[in-house]
Short mmCIF file of C-alpha atoms in Angstrom, two decimals:
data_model
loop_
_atom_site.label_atom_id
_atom_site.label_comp_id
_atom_site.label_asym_id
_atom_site.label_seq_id
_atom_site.Cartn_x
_atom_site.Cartn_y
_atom_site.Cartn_z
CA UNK A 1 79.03 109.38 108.06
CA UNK A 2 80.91 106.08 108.75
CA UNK A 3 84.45 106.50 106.69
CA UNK A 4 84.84 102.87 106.37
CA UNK A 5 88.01 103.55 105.34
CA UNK A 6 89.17 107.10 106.72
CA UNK A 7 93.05 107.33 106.85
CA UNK A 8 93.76 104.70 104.78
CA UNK A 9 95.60 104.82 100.99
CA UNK A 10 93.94 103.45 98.14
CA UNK A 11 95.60 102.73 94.99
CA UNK A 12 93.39 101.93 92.30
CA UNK A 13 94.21 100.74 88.82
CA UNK A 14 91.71 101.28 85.41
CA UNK A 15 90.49 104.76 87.48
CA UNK A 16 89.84 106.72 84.16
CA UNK A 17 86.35 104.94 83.82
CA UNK A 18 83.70 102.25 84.36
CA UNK A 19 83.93 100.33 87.84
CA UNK A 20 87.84 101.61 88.66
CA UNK A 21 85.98 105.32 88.25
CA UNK A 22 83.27 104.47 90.83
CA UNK A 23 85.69 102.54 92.80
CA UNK A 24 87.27 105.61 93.51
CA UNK A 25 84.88 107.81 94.10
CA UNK A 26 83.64 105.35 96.61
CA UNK A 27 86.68 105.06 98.34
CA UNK A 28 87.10 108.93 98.57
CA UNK A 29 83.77 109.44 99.89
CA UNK A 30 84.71 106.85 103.00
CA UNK A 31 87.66 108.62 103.54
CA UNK A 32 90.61 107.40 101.65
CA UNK A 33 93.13 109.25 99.81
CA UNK A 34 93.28 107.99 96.54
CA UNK A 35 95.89 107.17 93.98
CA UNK A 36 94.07 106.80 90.60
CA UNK A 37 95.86 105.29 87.98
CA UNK A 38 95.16 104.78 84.10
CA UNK A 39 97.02 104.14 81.16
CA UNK A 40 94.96 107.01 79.98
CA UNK A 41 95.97 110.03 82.26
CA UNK A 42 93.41 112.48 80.84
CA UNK A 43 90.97 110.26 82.43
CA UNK A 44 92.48 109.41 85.38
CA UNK A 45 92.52 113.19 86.38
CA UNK A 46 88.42 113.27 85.07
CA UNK A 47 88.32 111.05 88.07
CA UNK A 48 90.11 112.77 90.92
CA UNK A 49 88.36 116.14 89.86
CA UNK A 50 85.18 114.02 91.14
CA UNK A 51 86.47 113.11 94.07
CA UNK A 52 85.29 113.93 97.94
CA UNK A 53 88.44 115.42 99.82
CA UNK A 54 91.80 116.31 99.12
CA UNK A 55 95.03 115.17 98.79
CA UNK A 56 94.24 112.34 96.21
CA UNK A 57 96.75 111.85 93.16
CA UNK A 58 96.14 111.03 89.23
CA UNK A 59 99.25 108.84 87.27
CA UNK A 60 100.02 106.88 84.54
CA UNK A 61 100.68 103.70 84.54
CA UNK A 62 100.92 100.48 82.24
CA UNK A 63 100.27 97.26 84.26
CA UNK A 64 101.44 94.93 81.93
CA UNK A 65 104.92 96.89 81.89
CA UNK A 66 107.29 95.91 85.52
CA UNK A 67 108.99 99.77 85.13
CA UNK A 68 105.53 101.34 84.70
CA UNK A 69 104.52 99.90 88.11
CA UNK A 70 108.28 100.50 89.60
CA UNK A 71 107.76 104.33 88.57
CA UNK A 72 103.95 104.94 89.71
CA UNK A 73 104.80 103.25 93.03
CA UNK A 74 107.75 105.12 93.62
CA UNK A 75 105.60 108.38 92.78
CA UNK A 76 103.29 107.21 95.23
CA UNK A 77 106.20 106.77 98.21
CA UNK A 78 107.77 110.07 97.15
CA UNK A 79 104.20 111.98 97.52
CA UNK A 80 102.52 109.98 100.70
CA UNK A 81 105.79 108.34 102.29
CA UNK A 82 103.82 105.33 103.07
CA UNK A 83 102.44 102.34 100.71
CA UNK A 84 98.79 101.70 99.81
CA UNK A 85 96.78 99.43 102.18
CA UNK A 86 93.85 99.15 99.79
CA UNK A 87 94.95 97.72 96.36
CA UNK A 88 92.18 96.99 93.70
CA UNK A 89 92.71 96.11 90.35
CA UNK A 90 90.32 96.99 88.26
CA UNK A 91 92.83 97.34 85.00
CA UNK A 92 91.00 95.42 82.07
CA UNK A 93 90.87 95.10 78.63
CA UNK A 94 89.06 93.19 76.00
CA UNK A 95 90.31 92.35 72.24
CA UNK A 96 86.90 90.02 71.35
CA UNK A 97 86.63 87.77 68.23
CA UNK A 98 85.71 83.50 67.77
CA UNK A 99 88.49 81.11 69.10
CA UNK A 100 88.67 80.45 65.20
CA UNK A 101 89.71 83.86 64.23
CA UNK A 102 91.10 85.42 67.13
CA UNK A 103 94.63 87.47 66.48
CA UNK A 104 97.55 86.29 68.48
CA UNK A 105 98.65 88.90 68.97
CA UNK A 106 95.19 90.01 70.37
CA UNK A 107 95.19 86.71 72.80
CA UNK A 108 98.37 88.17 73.99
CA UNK A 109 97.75 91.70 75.05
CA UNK A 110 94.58 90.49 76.82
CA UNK A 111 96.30 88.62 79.45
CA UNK A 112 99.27 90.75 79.76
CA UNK A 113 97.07 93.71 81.12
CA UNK A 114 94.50 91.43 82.76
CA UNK A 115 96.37 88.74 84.52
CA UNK A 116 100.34 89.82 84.14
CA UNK A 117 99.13 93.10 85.41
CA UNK A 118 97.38 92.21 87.86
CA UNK A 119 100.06 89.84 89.18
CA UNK A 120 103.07 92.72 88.87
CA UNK A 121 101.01 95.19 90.62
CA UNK A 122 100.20 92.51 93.41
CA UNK A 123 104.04 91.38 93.35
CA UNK A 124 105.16 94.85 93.87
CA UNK A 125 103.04 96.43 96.31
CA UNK A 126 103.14 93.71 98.30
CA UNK A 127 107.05 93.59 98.71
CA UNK A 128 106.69 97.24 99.49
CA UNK A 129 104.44 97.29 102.14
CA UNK A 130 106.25 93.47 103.82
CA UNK A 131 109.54 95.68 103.88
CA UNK A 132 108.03 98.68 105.25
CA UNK A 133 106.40 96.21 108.21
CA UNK A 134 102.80 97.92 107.51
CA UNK A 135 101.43 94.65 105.76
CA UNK A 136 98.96 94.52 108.23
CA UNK A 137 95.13 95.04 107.64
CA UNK A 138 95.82 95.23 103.70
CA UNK A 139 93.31 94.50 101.47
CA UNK A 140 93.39 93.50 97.62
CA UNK A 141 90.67 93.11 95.63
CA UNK A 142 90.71 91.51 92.34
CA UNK A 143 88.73 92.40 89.10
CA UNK A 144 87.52 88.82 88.23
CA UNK A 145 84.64 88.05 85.85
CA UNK A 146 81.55 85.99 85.78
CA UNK A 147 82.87 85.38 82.49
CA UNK A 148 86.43 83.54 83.77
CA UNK A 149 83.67 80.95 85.53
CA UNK A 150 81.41 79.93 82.53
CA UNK A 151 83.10 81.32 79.12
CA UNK A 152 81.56 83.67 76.70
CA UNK A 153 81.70 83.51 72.61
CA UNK A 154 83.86 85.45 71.31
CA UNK A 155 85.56 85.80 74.51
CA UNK A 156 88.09 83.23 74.88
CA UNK A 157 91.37 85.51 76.27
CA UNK A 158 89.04 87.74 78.30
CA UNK A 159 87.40 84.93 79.64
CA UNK A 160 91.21 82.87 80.40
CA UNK A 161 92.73 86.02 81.81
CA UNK A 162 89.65 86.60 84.10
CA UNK A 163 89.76 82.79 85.10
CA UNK A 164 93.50 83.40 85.85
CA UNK A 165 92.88 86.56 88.24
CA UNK A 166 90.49 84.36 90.24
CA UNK A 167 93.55 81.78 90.62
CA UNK A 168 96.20 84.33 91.48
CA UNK A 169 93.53 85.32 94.28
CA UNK A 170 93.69 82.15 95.51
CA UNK A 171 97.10 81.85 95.66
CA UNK A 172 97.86 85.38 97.28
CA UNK A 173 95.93 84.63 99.80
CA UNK A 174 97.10 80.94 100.75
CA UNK A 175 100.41 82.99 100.58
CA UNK A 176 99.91 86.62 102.19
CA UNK A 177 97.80 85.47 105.13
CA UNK A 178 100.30 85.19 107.27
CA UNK A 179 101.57 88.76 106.60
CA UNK A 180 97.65 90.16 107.25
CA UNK A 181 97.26 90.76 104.10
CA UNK A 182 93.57 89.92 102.75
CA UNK A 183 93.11 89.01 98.67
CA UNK A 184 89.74 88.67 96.89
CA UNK A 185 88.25 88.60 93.75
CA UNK A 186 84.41 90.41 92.54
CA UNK A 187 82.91 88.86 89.71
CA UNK A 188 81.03 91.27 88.11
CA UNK A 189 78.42 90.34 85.26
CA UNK A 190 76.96 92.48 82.95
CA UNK A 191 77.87 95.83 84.17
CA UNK A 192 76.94 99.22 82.27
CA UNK A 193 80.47 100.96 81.38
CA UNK A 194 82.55 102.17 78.45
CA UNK A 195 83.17 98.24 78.04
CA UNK A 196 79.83 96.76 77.48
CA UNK A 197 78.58 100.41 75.61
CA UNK A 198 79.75 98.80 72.32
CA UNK A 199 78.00 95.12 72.60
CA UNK A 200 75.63 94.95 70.16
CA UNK A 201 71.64 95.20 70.97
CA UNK A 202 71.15 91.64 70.25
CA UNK A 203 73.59 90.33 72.32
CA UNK A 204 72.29 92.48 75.34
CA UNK A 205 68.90 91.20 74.63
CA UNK A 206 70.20 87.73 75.23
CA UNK A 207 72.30 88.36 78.21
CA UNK A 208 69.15 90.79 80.04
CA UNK A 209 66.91 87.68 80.09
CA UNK A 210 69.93 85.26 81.87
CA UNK A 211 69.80 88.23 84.64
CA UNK A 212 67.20 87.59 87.13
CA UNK A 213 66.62 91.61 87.80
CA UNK A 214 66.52 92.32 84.35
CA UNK A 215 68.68 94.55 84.24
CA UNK A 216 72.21 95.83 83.66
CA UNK A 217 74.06 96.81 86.88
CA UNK A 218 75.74 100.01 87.65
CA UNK A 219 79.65 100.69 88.55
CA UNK A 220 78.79 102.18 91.54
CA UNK A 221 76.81 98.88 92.49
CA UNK A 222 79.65 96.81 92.35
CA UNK A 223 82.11 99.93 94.18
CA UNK A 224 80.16 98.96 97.02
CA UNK A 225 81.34 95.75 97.15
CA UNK A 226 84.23 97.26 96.75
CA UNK A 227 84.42 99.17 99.35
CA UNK A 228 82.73 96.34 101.81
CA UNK A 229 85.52 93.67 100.94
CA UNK A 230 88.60 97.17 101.55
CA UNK A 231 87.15 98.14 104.81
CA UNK A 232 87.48 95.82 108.07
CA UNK A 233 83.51 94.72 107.88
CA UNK A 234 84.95 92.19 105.91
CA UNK A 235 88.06 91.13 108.28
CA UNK A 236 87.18 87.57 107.88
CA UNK A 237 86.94 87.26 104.34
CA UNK A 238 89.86 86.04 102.14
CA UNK A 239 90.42 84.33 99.26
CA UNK A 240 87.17 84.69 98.08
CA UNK A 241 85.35 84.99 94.85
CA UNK A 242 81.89 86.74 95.19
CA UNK A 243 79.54 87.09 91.98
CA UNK A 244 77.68 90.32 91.48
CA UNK A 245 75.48 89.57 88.51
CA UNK A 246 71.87 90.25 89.19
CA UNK A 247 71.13 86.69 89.63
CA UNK A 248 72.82 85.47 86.22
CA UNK A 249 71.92 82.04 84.71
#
């Protein structure tokens, strides 16, 4: 076995299910200890009951809230005394309806868990680990969208908050580099989870023949990127944006 990442803390947001689940199971199985957090802690512990190893911890959190992070990454210090060197935020929601009759409200709550959170648990960690002097040989990686490049009906705060994520990437790493800190972004495309369970037949239909494979991926296909941009195989790469999509047009 290769541990890709053997020693190293992983901190992992959106861990109850879909790619943050088999993120984390990834991770574990290279060697990390992992920190799975959800705003849905039933599922958060599903996932560290699946995990390879020991030592791995389950909390709540709520990205979009400054005191939620505070309090899950002062949990974190308390247990492991040190600060994740593997960040990936995989924390996403979606709240779908046409630009025409989409909620406010609903525009709203999409970007404050998909881009605000992803920016507050960046911020925070960050400061952490620049204070403690272990910035070095961190890696974040970013839960983008192939949908913040092109669009999607019905999608117009998912797709803005995902097209926002790939920015902050950009800008985290023009701005961490210097600290060793590595920031990227995956783009996943259509991607078999809890998410894309309740699109309608049709619309799969439509999106299966844009995929080259013809096919749907699989979480743990795109934990493998994962894993590949955490690890130091990927040393060089920062401030990237790399598509995993099946060969979408």
């Amino acid at each position: 076995m290769s541990n890709l990442v053997a020693g190293k803390l992983a901190f992992v947001t959106g861990a109850g299910s879909g790619i943050g689940r088999a993120v984390c199971r990834v991770l574990a199985r290279e060697g990390a200890q992992v920190i799975a957090t959800d705003q849905n802690i039933k599922t958060a512990e599903e996932t560290v009951s699946t995990l390879t190893g020991t030592g791995h911890l389950s909390l709540e959190i709520d990205v979009s809230s400054s005191q939620s992070v505070d309090n899950v990454l002062k949990k974190t210090l308390d247990t492991f005394a040190k600060p994740p060197t593997i960040v990936v935020n995989s924390a996403g929601i979606t709240r779908d309806n046409f630009l025409l009759k989409l909620d406010e409200n609903d525009f709203d709550r999409v970007l404050q868990v998909n881009l605000r959170g992803t920016f507050l648990v960046i911020q925070k960690i960050v400061n952490i680990l620049i204070e403690a002097k272990q910035s070095n040989g961190t890696s974040i990686v970013n839960m983008g969208s192939i949908i913040g490049k092109f669009g999607n009906i019905g999608q117009v705060n998912y797709g803005a908050s995902k097209a926002g994520v790939e920015n902050i990437t950009k800008t985290a790493a023009a701005e961490f580099g210097k600290f060793g800190v590595r920031v990227n972004t995956v783009l996943p495309g259509f991607i078999s989870t809890p998410m894309t369970d309740v699109v309608p037949d049709k619309i799969k239909e439509i999106f299966m023949n844009k995929i080259a494979l013809r096919r749907l991926g699989k979480p743990e296909e795109v934990a493998e990127l994962v894993l590949f941009l955490a690890s130091d195989r990927s040393s060089y790469i920062n401030g990237a944006s790399i598509e995993i999509t099946g060969g979408m047009n």
